[in-house]
């Protein structure tokens, strides 16, 4: 098995040569900091609006989480309950509709630009794997329109993918999958002339109507800046209390088309269970299973840069979860494993907005769900950076995470409680009152640990 920092998708997409770093003084209408999907979609939308843009990327664009995620290109329909709670019915519905447009727009963009990112609109399934998790499906079904989220009974669910763990499910037909690295590198290639790589922004200064972004090799003067640095937002003082950083890890099987046939999983659907620390899984073009787990540890400061190495213990644990989900994979090889940071916002919803008194706009907090929503964030950020008011998706009263070390210590306790609670629930055993109380504690602070 290959444990890699960057994962299988970037390997499959093929090698790239880094763009030249920033050297000397430059100017543009907007400087975009960070070259993952959020930064690149923003740059794309800005160019479409006729604005000049420079993208500064610390490493190589698309080599962070954007090039190594699960490739679930999701709408926000399964987040409808949290959106309703946060924004009210009208805005929640508008956001979900906009997220559907974004998924469709990503597919249309790939087609128009000749980017073969394996865009497949086969829908998303959420499967309950314990009686205690059925309520998550019911919660979504109670508020989402029926043409956007459909209920599946056990037989209908298992006709699409047969796992002995599955009880019943929901289907979100608008959702798609992509080969994430091909999408990120396709965007990078089409914006190549405005990108500087190996150009970490070390300082961002602002005066009325102007920002200056500094790297080791130069400076960019611009009318506005867009911060699209994902988990590294935790290092930015005015925003650091608006997110915590955890990690997610993925294992990839050898090609197993025979198993996919046997379990009838040939339709290309992406799937998660309904746990808090979800398992997420999908297939590839050559018949492999990508199987990820969002149960990663909370990251301490040193891991904020994005390189979360895979440790063998996590891989073994995910391998066991994979076999429990699909026993027919017993004895089949896992060929690759990798992981990356997750920027968790307390509401589990992306945070998009503008810093007080500065032309600096930001988006972060995708909470492991940024592939589709980053396109929508790019649209909003491009509007903000060119001076258009935008209210879509902006959380005017964001929830904050407690200061360190309380956040880390509390988060670690809560994580353990959730893991224990879900293990007991799936085993059909009662959950003790202490575990239940610790798992419920964040809600009292307005913090969502689940969607
Ligand atoms: C293992 C894993 C699986 C996931 N699976 C899914 C999934 O299936 N579906 C889904 O929707 N989401 C998934 N996600 C989340 C998804 O990958 C992210 O939400 C999305 O990629 C965020 O894009 P971004 O552009 O905001 O961040 P990133 O891709 O992290 O890009 C940020 C960029 O900023 C750069 N940067 C940081 N600091 C600086 C600086 N000072 N100067 C310049 N550049 C800087 C970084 O190098 C990086 O390239 C997953 C994440 C992981 C880790």
Tab-separated table of C-alpha atoms and ligand atoms in Angstrom:
chain	number	residue	atom	x	y	z
A	1	UNK	CA	0.000	0.000	0.000
A	2	UNK	CA	1.191	3.494	-0.797
A	3	UNK	CA	0.738	6.071	1.984
A	4	UNK	CA	1.087	9.354	0.174
A	5	UNK	CA	0.845	12.943	1.339
A	6	UNK	CA	-1.127	13.949	-1.738
A	7	UNK	CA	-3.103	10.802	-2.461
A	8	UNK	CA	-4.160	8.771	-5.478
A	9	UNK	CA	-6.103	11.418	-7.400
A	10	UNK	CA	-3.108	13.693	-8.013
A	11	UNK	CA	-1.066	10.649	-9.032
A	12	UNK	CA	-3.794	9.621	-11.503
A	13	UNK	CA	-4.060	13.175	-12.877
A	14	UNK	CA	-0.321	13.226	-13.695
A	15	UNK	CA	2.608	15.432	-12.710
A	16	UNK	CA	2.638	19.236	-13.029
A	17	UNK	CA	5.426	21.817	-13.093
A	18	UNK	CA	5.086	24.636	-10.565
A	19	UNK	CA	4.259	28.095	-11.937
A	20	UNK	CA	6.916	30.775	-11.275
A	21	UNK	CA	6.822	32.370	-7.819
A	22	UNK	CA	5.937	36.024	-7.401
A	23	UNK	CA	8.953	38.242	-8.005
A	24	UNK	CA	8.918	42.038	-7.515
A	25	UNK	CA	6.000	44.478	-7.461
A	26	UNK	CA	2.723	43.709	-9.234
A	27	UNK	CA	-0.773	45.149	-9.176
A	28	UNK	CA	-4.268	43.842	-9.948
A	29	UNK	CA	-7.877	44.623	-9.164
A	30	UNK	CA	-8.008	41.631	-6.811
A	31	UNK	CA	-5.361	39.433	-5.195
A	32	UNK	CA	-6.564	35.926	-4.373
A	33	UNK	CA	-4.686	34.130	-1.605
A	34	UNK	CA	-4.875	30.336	-1.871
A	35	UNK	CA	-5.173	28.217	-5.010
A	36	UNK	CA	-7.658	25.496	-4.056
A	37	UNK	CA	-11.166	25.380	-5.528
A	38	UNK	CA	-12.330	28.457	-3.588
A	39	UNK	CA	-9.481	30.674	-4.781
A	40	UNK	CA	-9.519	29.315	-8.321
A	41	UNK	CA	-13.304	29.564	-8.788
A	42	UNK	CA	-13.139	33.117	-7.414
A	43	UNK	CA	-10.346	33.976	-9.864
A	44	UNK	CA	-12.321	32.409	-12.706
A	45	UNK	CA	-15.470	34.392	-11.849
A	46	UNK	CA	-13.454	37.607	-11.464
A	47	UNK	CA	-11.945	37.182	-14.919
A	48	UNK	CA	-15.407	36.540	-16.335
A	49	UNK	CA	-16.400	39.927	-14.876
A	50	UNK	CA	-13.434	41.609	-16.598
A	51	UNK	CA	-11.443	42.195	-13.387
A	52	UNK	CA	-7.675	41.660	-13.311
A	53	UNK	CA	-6.576	39.078	-10.750
A	54	UNK	CA	-3.403	37.526	-9.335
A	55	UNK	CA	-3.500	34.214	-7.430
A	56	UNK	CA	-0.803	33.599	-4.811
A	57	UNK	CA	-0.458	29.954	-3.739
A	58	UNK	CA	1.899	28.777	-0.976
A	59	UNK	CA	2.527	25.386	-2.589
A	60	UNK	CA	1.096	24.183	-5.925
A	61	UNK	CA	-2.548	24.935	-6.752
A	62	UNK	CA	-4.844	21.986	-6.123
A	63	UNK	CA	-2.332	20.037	-4.042
A	64	UNK	CA	-4.180	20.762	-0.781
A	65	UNK	CA	-7.561	19.202	0.049
A	66	UNK	CA	-8.985	20.340	-3.315
A	67	UNK	CA	-6.848	17.734	-5.093
A	68	UNK	CA	-7.223	14.919	-2.605
A	69	UNK	CA	-10.779	14.849	-1.280
A	70	UNK	CA	-13.466	12.220	-1.808
A	71	UNK	CA	-14.791	13.955	-4.927
A	72	UNK	CA	-18.370	14.231	-3.627
A	73	UNK	CA	-19.663	17.273	-5.502
A	74	UNK	CA	-22.637	18.027	-3.328
A	75	UNK	CA	-25.496	20.469	-3.140
A	76	UNK	CA	-26.634	21.762	0.247
A	77	UNK	CA	-29.998	19.946	0.296
A	78	UNK	CA	-28.941	17.533	3.034
A	79	UNK	CA	-27.890	20.576	5.128
A	80	UNK	CA	-31.361	22.078	4.836
A	81	UNK	CA	-32.203	21.608	8.568
A	82	UNK	CA	-29.121	23.614	9.722
A	83	UNK	CA	-29.650	26.205	6.994
A	84	UNK	CA	-33.251	26.676	8.105
A	85	UNK	CA	-32.200	27.106	11.709
A	86	UNK	CA	-29.535	29.649	10.752
A	87	UNK	CA	-31.131	31.617	7.916
A	88	UNK	CA	-34.903	30.984	7.917
A	89	UNK	CA	-36.910	29.256	5.200
A	90	UNK	CA	-36.573	31.663	2.283
A	91	UNK	CA	-32.810	32.151	2.463
A	92	UNK	CA	-32.202	28.464	3.180
A	93	UNK	CA	-34.174	27.491	0.093
A	94	UNK	CA	-32.381	30.122	-2.038
A	95	UNK	CA	-28.998	28.802	-0.889
A	96	UNK	CA	-29.921	25.204	-1.650
A	97	UNK	CA	-31.180	26.177	-5.115
A	98	UNK	CA	-27.946	28.133	-5.709
A	99	UNK	CA	-25.935	25.071	-4.638
A	100	UNK	CA	-27.793	22.946	-7.202
A	101	UNK	CA	-26.937	25.565	-9.848
A	102	UNK	CA	-23.293	25.390	-8.771
A	103	UNK	CA	-23.077	21.610	-9.169
A	104	UNK	CA	-24.653	21.916	-12.628
A	105	UNK	CA	-22.307	24.816	-13.446
A	106	UNK	CA	-19.249	22.718	-12.515
A	107	UNK	CA	-20.398	20.019	-14.951
A	108	UNK	CA	-21.106	22.600	-17.657
A	109	UNK	CA	-17.735	24.261	-17.059
A	110	UNK	CA	-15.906	20.925	-17.455
A	111	UNK	CA	-17.734	20.285	-20.694
A	112	UNK	CA	-17.195	23.773	-22.120
A	113	UNK	CA	-13.512	23.816	-21.122
A	114	UNK	CA	-12.765	20.261	-22.241
A	115	UNK	CA	-11.734	19.244	-18.700
A	116	UNK	CA	-12.330	15.528	-18.173
A	117	UNK	CA	-12.846	15.624	-14.408
A	118	UNK	CA	-15.067	12.479	-14.503
A	119	UNK	CA	-18.072	14.678	-13.631
A	120	UNK	CA	-20.938	12.223	-13.050
A	121	UNK	CA	-24.320	13.347	-11.831
A	122	UNK	CA	-25.477	10.047	-10.336
A	123	UNK	CA	-26.897	11.380	-7.076
A	124	UNK	CA	-25.950	11.058	-3.418
A	125	UNK	CA	-27.278	8.459	-1.020
A	126	UNK	CA	-27.310	8.789	2.754
A	127	UNK	CA	-27.822	5.446	4.449
A	128	UNK	CA	-28.804	4.881	8.040
A	129	UNK	CA	-26.749	2.124	9.694
A	130	UNK	CA	-28.363	2.124	13.165
A	131	UNK	CA	-31.911	2.716	14.436
A	132	UNK	CA	-30.614	5.812	16.260
A	133	UNK	CA	-29.535	7.289	12.904
A	134	UNK	CA	-32.905	6.928	11.143
A	135	UNK	CA	-33.885	10.234	12.722
A	136	UNK	CA	-31.181	12.082	10.745
A	137	UNK	CA	-32.855	11.018	7.503
A	138	UNK	CA	-36.301	11.938	8.828
A	139	UNK	CA	-35.020	15.336	9.957
A	140	UNK	CA	-33.860	16.118	6.398
A	141	UNK	CA	-36.948	14.617	4.762
A	142	UNK	CA	-39.213	16.725	6.992
A	143	UNK	CA	-37.901	20.016	5.584
A	144	UNK	CA	-36.435	19.355	2.106
A	145	UNK	CA	-38.633	19.512	-1.014
A	146	UNK	CA	-39.553	16.022	-2.257
A	147	UNK	CA	-38.134	16.557	-5.757
A	148	UNK	CA	-34.739	17.377	-4.191
A	149	UNK	CA	-34.530	14.699	-1.492
A	150	UNK	CA	-36.264	11.343	-1.914
A	151	UNK	CA	-36.868	8.667	0.722
A	152	UNK	CA	-35.615	5.144	-0.049
A	153	UNK	CA	-36.789	2.112	1.876
A	154	UNK	CA	-34.333	-0.681	2.639
A	155	UNK	CA	-35.026	-2.616	-0.572
A	156	UNK	CA	-34.747	0.474	-2.805
A	157	UNK	CA	-31.498	1.468	-1.114
A	158	UNK	CA	-29.958	-1.993	-1.334
A	159	UNK	CA	-30.951	-2.217	-5.012
A	160	UNK	CA	-28.489	0.643	-5.609
A	161	UNK	CA	-25.807	-0.611	-3.237
A	162	UNK	CA	-26.101	-3.649	-1.015
A	163	UNK	CA	-24.438	-3.404	2.366
A	164	UNK	CA	-25.589	-5.517	5.313
A	165	UNK	CA	-25.300	-2.328	7.417
A	166	UNK	CA	-27.849	-0.362	5.412
A	167	UNK	CA	-31.332	0.104	6.926
A	168	UNK	CA	-32.933	2.784	4.732
A	169	UNK	CA	-31.816	5.972	3.051
A	170	UNK	CA	-32.355	9.181	1.152
A	171	UNK	CA	-31.360	10.118	-2.388
A	172	UNK	CA	-30.291	13.609	-3.473
A	173	UNK	CA	-30.465	13.312	-7.284
A	174	UNK	CA	-28.750	16.685	-7.986
A	175	UNK	CA	-25.411	15.637	-6.475
A	176	UNK	CA	-22.436	14.515	-8.556
A	177	UNK	CA	-18.933	13.096	-8.222
A	178	UNK	CA	-15.677	14.291	-9.759
A	179	UNK	CA	-12.062	13.189	-9.928
A	180	UNK	CA	-11.087	16.041	-7.600
A	181	UNK	CA	-7.493	16.538	-8.744
A	182	UNK	CA	-8.473	16.633	-12.418
A	183	UNK	CA	-10.984	19.377	-11.611
A	184	UNK	CA	-8.501	21.424	-9.546
A	185	UNK	CA	-5.694	21.027	-12.090
A	186	UNK	CA	-8.075	21.794	-14.976
A	187	UNK	CA	-8.954	25.084	-13.286
A	188	UNK	CA	-5.278	25.751	-12.547
A	189	UNK	CA	-4.321	25.157	-16.184
A	190	UNK	CA	-6.946	27.596	-17.459
A	191	UNK	CA	-5.813	30.301	-15.008
A	192	UNK	CA	-2.116	29.554	-15.378
A	193	UNK	CA	-1.188	33.068	-16.590
A	194	UNK	CA	-2.403	34.715	-13.348
A	195	UNK	CA	-1.019	32.164	-10.872
A	196	UNK	CA	2.167	32.363	-8.801
A	197	UNK	CA	3.052	29.180	-6.927
A	198	UNK	CA	5.495	28.589	-4.076
A	199	UNK	CA	4.377	32.097	-3.095
A	200	UNK	CA	3.141	31.948	0.482
A	201	UNK	CA	1.563	35.204	1.629
A	202	UNK	CA	3.387	36.252	4.774
A	203	UNK	CA	1.672	39.587	5.387
A	204	UNK	CA	-1.505	41.342	4.290
A	205	UNK	CA	-1.684	45.106	4.897
A	206	UNK	CA	-4.548	47.407	4.109
A	207	UNK	CA	-5.251	51.123	3.768
A	208	UNK	CA	-8.561	52.619	2.562
A	209	UNK	CA	-9.276	51.130	-0.864
A	210	UNK	CA	-6.012	49.204	-1.088
A	211	UNK	CA	-4.465	45.949	0.119
A	212	UNK	CA	-0.885	44.788	-0.194
A	213	UNK	CA	-0.070	41.066	-0.071
A	214	UNK	CA	3.565	40.244	0.656
A	215	UNK	CA	5.468	37.074	-0.138
A	216	UNK	CA	9.177	36.354	0.329
A	217	UNK	CA	9.775	37.380	-3.306
A	218	UNK	CA	7.448	40.314	-3.913
A	219	UNK	CA	4.283	42.272	-3.282
A	220	UNK	CA	0.893	42.587	-4.953
A	221	UNK	CA	-1.061	45.835	-4.627
A	222	UNK	CA	-4.784	45.399	-5.228
A	223	UNK	CA	-8.136	47.046	-4.619
A	224	UNK	CA	-9.341	43.972	-2.727
A	225	UNK	CA	-8.081	40.646	-1.422
A	226	UNK	CA	-9.788	37.264	-1.188
A	227	UNK	CA	-8.641	34.870	1.521
A	228	UNK	CA	-9.215	31.286	0.396
A	229	UNK	CA	-6.784	29.379	2.583
A	230	UNK	CA	-9.082	26.766	4.147
A	231	UNK	CA	-7.716	25.375	7.452
A	232	UNK	CA	-4.910	27.976	7.467
A	233	UNK	CA	-7.643	30.538	8.295
A	234	UNK	CA	-7.099	29.312	11.853
A	235	UNK	CA	-3.824	31.280	11.773
A	236	UNK	CA	-5.570	34.573	10.875
A	237	UNK	CA	-6.281	36.563	14.018
A	238	UNK	CA	-9.736	38.091	13.310
A	239	UNK	CA	-11.078	34.752	12.058
A	240	UNK	CA	-9.362	32.151	14.202
A	241	UNK	CA	-12.287	31.764	16.627
A	242	UNK	CA	-14.675	30.997	13.796
A	243	UNK	CA	-13.340	27.506	12.990
A	244	UNK	CA	-11.609	24.461	14.385
A	245	UNK	CA	-9.437	22.097	12.390
A	246	UNK	CA	-9.821	18.353	12.294
A	247	UNK	CA	-8.794	15.765	9.711
A	248	UNK	CA	-10.266	13.182	7.375
A	249	UNK	CA	-8.629	10.118	5.859
A	250	UNK	CA	-9.270	7.944	2.829
A	251	UNK	CA	-8.311	4.428	1.760
A	252	UNK	CA	-8.566	3.162	-1.813
A	253	UNK	CA	-9.041	-0.453	-2.876
A	254	UNK	CA	-7.562	-2.212	-5.870
A	255	UNK	CA	-10.038	-2.450	-8.802
A	256	UNK	CA	-12.930	-4.641	-7.580
A	257	UNK	CA	-15.504	-4.568	-10.434
A	258	UNK	CA	-16.611	-8.104	-9.487
A	259	UNK	CA	-17.533	-6.912	-5.974
A	260	UNK	CA	-19.355	-3.860	-7.363
A	261	UNK	CA	-21.405	-6.154	-9.622
A	262	UNK	CA	-22.162	-8.496	-6.738
A	263	UNK	CA	-23.394	-5.670	-4.489
A	264	UNK	CA	-25.153	-3.948	-7.449
A	265	UNK	CA	-23.231	-0.697	-6.935
A	266	UNK	CA	-22.783	0.125	-10.603
A	267	UNK	CA	-24.748	3.395	-10.844
A	268	UNK	CA	-21.953	5.713	-9.678
A	269	UNK	CA	-23.800	7.069	-6.600
A	270	UNK	CA	-21.767	8.666	-3.835
A	271	UNK	CA	-22.770	7.393	-0.383
A	272	UNK	CA	-22.370	8.306	3.276
A	273	UNK	CA	-23.797	6.837	6.422
A	274	UNK	CA	-25.718	9.126	8.781
A	275	UNK	CA	-23.174	9.133	11.590
A	276	UNK	CA	-21.628	12.294	13.006
A	277	UNK	CA	-18.134	11.164	12.043
A	278	UNK	CA	-19.274	9.941	8.686
A	279	UNK	CA	-18.011	7.207	6.457
A	280	UNK	CA	-18.123	8.346	2.833
A	281	UNK	CA	-17.625	6.104	-0.165
A	282	UNK	CA	-17.796	6.103	-3.930
A	283	UNK	CA	-16.441	4.228	-6.918
A	284	UNK	CA	-13.867	5.148	-9.573
A	285	UNK	CA	-13.855	4.670	-13.329
A	286	UNK	CA	-11.693	1.566	-13.027
A	287	UNK	CA	-13.936	-0.050	-10.419
A	288	UNK	CA	-12.142	0.819	-7.174
A	289	UNK	CA	-13.838	1.853	-3.944
A	290	UNK	CA	-12.775	5.119	-2.305
A	291	UNK	CA	-13.646	4.884	1.385
A	292	UNK	CA	-13.132	7.824	3.737
A	293	UNK	CA	-13.798	8.538	7.361
A	294	UNK	CA	-14.360	11.912	8.973
A	295	UNK	CA	-13.349	10.643	12.399
A	296	UNK	CA	-9.941	12.281	12.335
A	297	UNK	CA	-8.373	13.791	15.395
A	298	UNK	CA	-8.582	17.483	16.159
A	299	UNK	CA	-5.461	19.086	14.766
A	300	UNK	CA	-3.088	20.908	17.048
A	301	UNK	CA	-1.351	24.040	15.717
A	302	UNK	CA	1.484	22.336	13.848
A	303	UNK	CA	-0.881	20.648	11.450
A	304	UNK	CA	-2.611	23.749	10.164
A	305	UNK	CA	-0.495	23.924	7.012
A	306	UNK	CA	-2.423	21.089	5.464
A	307	UNK	CA	-0.029	18.188	5.490
A	308	UNK	CA	-1.691	15.642	7.689
A	309	UNK	CA	0.294	12.472	7.198
A	310	UNK	CA	-1.536	9.186	7.301
A	311	UNK	CA	-0.611	7.064	10.277
A	312	UNK	CA	-0.852	3.309	9.975
A	313	UNK	CA	-3.272	3.079	12.948
A	314	UNK	CA	-5.867	5.245	11.201
A	315	UNK	CA	-5.504	3.287	7.954
A	316	UNK	CA	-5.988	-0.047	9.746
A	317	UNK	CA	-9.019	1.346	11.535
A	318	UNK	CA	-10.599	2.623	8.292
A	319	UNK	CA	-9.784	-0.696	6.621
A	320	UNK	CA	-11.796	-2.475	9.359
A	321	UNK	CA	-14.715	-0.063	8.873
A	322	UNK	CA	-14.591	-0.760	5.110
A	323	UNK	CA	-14.864	-4.528	5.595
A	324	UNK	CA	-17.719	-4.084	8.077
A	325	UNK	CA	-19.563	-2.047	5.423
A	326	UNK	CA	-18.726	-4.418	2.536
A	327	UNK	CA	-17.702	-7.875	3.833
A	328	UNK	CA	-17.109	-9.052	0.229
A	329	UNK	CA	-13.923	-6.941	0.250
A	330	UNK	CA	-12.265	-9.235	2.795
A	331	UNK	CA	-8.841	-10.173	1.421
A	332	UNK	CA	-8.816	-7.493	-1.288
A	333	UNK	CA	-5.916	-5.050	-1.350
A	334	UNK	CA	-5.929	-1.429	-0.230
A	335	UNK	CA	-3.507	0.278	-2.614
A	336	UNK	CA	-3.443	3.896	-1.395
A	337	UNK	CA	-4.164	5.908	1.751
A	338	UNK	CA	-4.020	9.625	2.416
A	339	UNK	CA	-5.586	12.385	4.484
A	340	UNK	CA	-5.946	16.116	4.906
A	341	UNK	CA	-7.254	18.895	7.148
A	342	UNK	CA	-10.923	19.807	7.519
A	343	UNK	CA	-11.949	23.395	8.345
A	344	UNK	CA	-14.893	22.890	10.662
A	345	UNK	CA	-17.207	25.839	11.270
A	346	UNK	CA	-19.313	25.660	14.450
A	347	UNK	CA	-22.543	25.838	12.430
A	348	UNK	CA	-21.160	23.307	9.900
A	349	UNK	CA	-21.948	25.870	7.207
A	350	UNK	CA	-19.396	27.754	5.073
A	351	UNK	CA	-18.436	31.160	6.454
A	352	UNK	CA	-18.320	33.843	3.770
A	353	UNK	CA	-17.906	37.561	4.397
A	354	UNK	CA	-15.708	40.648	4.637
A	355	UNK	CA	-13.298	41.667	7.412
A	356	UNK	CA	-14.394	44.724	9.397
A	357	UNK	CA	-12.971	47.905	7.860
A	358	UNK	CA	-10.852	46.189	5.191
A	359	UNK	CA	-11.460	45.207	1.558
A	360	UNK	CA	-10.594	41.631	2.487
A	361	UNK	CA	-13.193	38.966	1.731
A	362	UNK	CA	-13.012	35.381	2.926
A	363	UNK	CA	-14.567	31.930	2.681
A	364	UNK	CA	-13.783	28.977	4.902
A	365	UNK	CA	-15.560	26.446	7.106
A	366	UNK	CA	-16.754	24.075	4.389
A	367	UNK	CA	-16.600	21.338	7.053
A	368	UNK	CA	-15.600	18.565	4.656
A	369	UNK	CA	-18.127	19.610	2.052
A	370	UNK	CA	-16.457	22.192	-0.188
A	371	UNK	CA	-16.250	20.649	-3.659
A	372	UNK	CA	-19.646	21.897	-4.858
A	373	UNK	CA	-20.134	24.811	-2.393
A	374	UNK	CA	-16.689	26.336	-3.192
A	375	UNK	CA	-18.048	27.207	-6.646
A	376	UNK	CA	-20.920	29.070	-5.005
A	377	UNK	CA	-18.447	30.719	-2.600
A	378	UNK	CA	-16.377	31.814	-5.617
A	379	UNK	CA	-19.442	33.482	-7.123
A	380	UNK	CA	-20.173	35.332	-3.881
A	381	UNK	CA	-16.524	36.332	-3.310
A	382	UNK	CA	-16.141	37.629	-6.859
A	383	UNK	CA	-19.266	39.755	-6.335
A	384	UNK	CA	-17.974	41.091	-2.997
A	385	UNK	CA	-14.503	41.842	-4.399
A	386	UNK	CA	-15.947	43.828	-7.292
A	387	UNK	CA	-18.142	45.871	-4.981
A	388	UNK	CA	-21.494	44.199	-5.517
A	389	UNK	CA	-23.472	43.645	-2.352
A	390	UNK	CA	-24.205	39.985	-1.681
A	391	UNK	CA	-26.297	38.601	1.091
A	392	UNK	CA	-26.475	35.009	-0.108
A	393	UNK	CA	-24.751	32.717	2.329
A	394	UNK	CA	-23.408	35.410	4.620
A	395	UNK	CA	-23.777	34.564	8.278
A	396	UNK	CA	-24.107	37.883	10.075
A	397	UNK	CA	-24.004	36.391	13.569
A	398	UNK	CA	-21.460	33.606	13.319
A	399	UNK	CA	-20.998	31.149	16.168
A	400	UNK	CA	-17.492	31.169	17.650
A	401	UNK	CA	-15.429	28.261	18.939
A	402	UNK	CA	-14.124	28.652	22.497
A	403	UNK	CA	-10.504	29.863	22.849
A	404	UNK	CA	-7.575	27.426	23.060
A	405	UNK	CA	-6.764	25.223	24.877
A	406	UNK	CA	-10.431	24.828	25.886
A	407	UNK	CA	-11.470	24.240	22.265
A	408	UNK	CA	-8.925	21.492	21.724
A	409	UNK	CA	-9.495	19.770	25.076
A	410	UNK	CA	-13.292	20.078	24.869
A	411	UNK	CA	-13.292	19.002	21.219
A	412	UNK	CA	-11.203	15.933	22.001
A	413	UNK	CA	-13.605	14.889	24.784
A	414	UNK	CA	-16.660	15.432	22.604
A	415	UNK	CA	-15.072	13.511	19.721
A	416	UNK	CA	-14.416	10.538	22.007
A	417	UNK	CA	-17.983	10.697	23.320
A	418	UNK	CA	-19.426	10.706	19.788
A	419	UNK	CA	-17.230	7.817	18.660
A	420	UNK	CA	-18.307	5.786	21.689
A	421	UNK	CA	-21.990	6.736	21.278
A	422	UNK	CA	-22.022	5.728	17.605
A	423	UNK	CA	-20.141	2.481	18.250
A	424	UNK	CA	-22.735	1.528	20.865
A	425	UNK	CA	-25.656	2.604	18.669
A	426	UNK	CA	-24.422	0.512	15.749
A	427	UNK	CA	-23.929	-2.470	18.047
A	428	UNK	CA	-27.529	-2.034	19.266
A	429	UNK	CA	-26.346	-1.359	22.839
A	430	UNK	CA	-27.592	1.375	25.217
A	431	UNK	CA	-25.592	4.612	25.425
A	432	UNK	CA	-24.600	5.547	28.990
A	433	UNK	CA	-25.854	8.922	30.352
A	434	UNK	CA	-22.341	10.470	30.684
A	435	UNK	CA	-21.465	9.770	27.027
A	436	UNK	CA	-24.852	11.137	25.977
A	437	UNK	CA	-24.357	14.296	28.072
A	438	UNK	CA	-20.847	15.031	26.738
A	439	UNK	CA	-21.991	14.458	23.144
A	440	UNK	CA	-24.893	16.873	23.690
A	441	UNK	CA	-22.766	19.636	25.278
A	442	UNK	CA	-21.735	21.530	22.077
A	443	UNK	CA	-25.382	22.059	21.072
A	444	UNK	CA	-25.863	24.140	24.223
A	445	UNK	CA	-23.170	26.501	22.833
A	446	UNK	CA	-24.822	26.597	19.402
A	447	UNK	CA	-22.071	24.376	17.975
A	448	UNK	CA	-23.102	21.644	15.560
A	449	UNK	CA	-20.997	18.523	15.639
A	450	UNK	CA	-23.305	16.795	13.191
A	451	UNK	CA	-24.754	18.358	10.026
B	1	LIG	C1	-9.598	13.653	2.983
B	1	LIG	C2	-10.609	14.693	2.594
B	1	LIG	C3	-11.782	14.294	1.954
B	1	LIG	C4	-12.718	15.247	1.584
B	1	LIG	N1	-13.812	14.836	0.868
B	1	LIG	C5	-14.675	15.763	0.402
B	1	LIG	C6	-15.718	15.377	-0.469
B	1	LIG	O1	-15.852	14.214	-0.870
B	1	LIG	N2	-16.600	16.344	-0.875
B	1	LIG	C7	-16.476	17.640	-0.491
B	1	LIG	O2	-17.305	18.465	-0.866
B	1	LIG	N3	-15.441	18.039	0.279
B	1	LIG	C8	-14.529	17.139	0.710
B	1	LIG	N4	-13.466	17.540	1.447
B	1	LIG	C9	-13.304	18.985	1.723
B	1	LIG	C10	-12.842	19.726	0.472
B	1	LIG	O3	-11.670	19.120	-0.025
B	1	LIG	C11	-12.581	21.189	0.834
B	1	LIG	O4	-13.756	21.734	1.430
B	1	LIG	C12	-12.226	22.032	-0.373
B	1	LIG	O5	-11.197	21.446	-1.125
B	1	LIG	C13	-11.813	23.412	0.111
B	1	LIG	O6	-11.233	24.129	-0.947
B	1	LIG	P1	-10.406	25.422	-0.595
B	1	LIG	O7	-9.982	26.036	-1.864
B	1	LIG	O8	-11.204	26.254	0.325
B	1	LIG	O9	-9.169	24.883	0.249
B	1	LIG	P2	-7.796	24.161	-0.190
B	1	LIG	O10	-7.982	23.180	-1.258
B	1	LIG	O11	-7.168	23.716	1.098
B	1	LIG	O12	-6.932	25.352	-0.761
B	1	LIG	C14	-6.371	26.328	0.082
B	1	LIG	C15	-5.020	26.686	-0.488
B	1	LIG	O13	-4.499	27.785	0.234
B	1	LIG	C16	-3.097	27.647	0.261
B	1	LIG	N5	-2.567	28.507	1.316
B	1	LIG	C17	-2.664	28.352	2.663
B	1	LIG	N6	-2.047	29.381	3.303
B	1	LIG	C18	-1.568	30.201	2.340
B	1	LIG	C19	-0.834	31.423	2.351
B	1	LIG	N7	-0.467	32.022	3.491
B	1	LIG	N8	-0.481	31.981	1.159
B	1	LIG	C20	-0.850	31.413	-0.012
B	1	LIG	N9	-1.527	30.252	-0.083
B	1	LIG	C21	-1.898	29.661	1.074
B	1	LIG	C22	-2.882	26.153	0.495
B	1	LIG	O14	-1.582	25.736	0.086
B	1	LIG	C23	-3.988	25.550	-0.366
B	1	LIG	O15	-3.551	25.182	-1.651
B	1	LIG	C24	-12.509	16.624	1.863
B	1	LIG	C25	-11.328	17.024	2.506
B	1	LIG	C26	-10.376	16.064	2.866
B	1	LIG	C27	-9.124	16.504	3.538
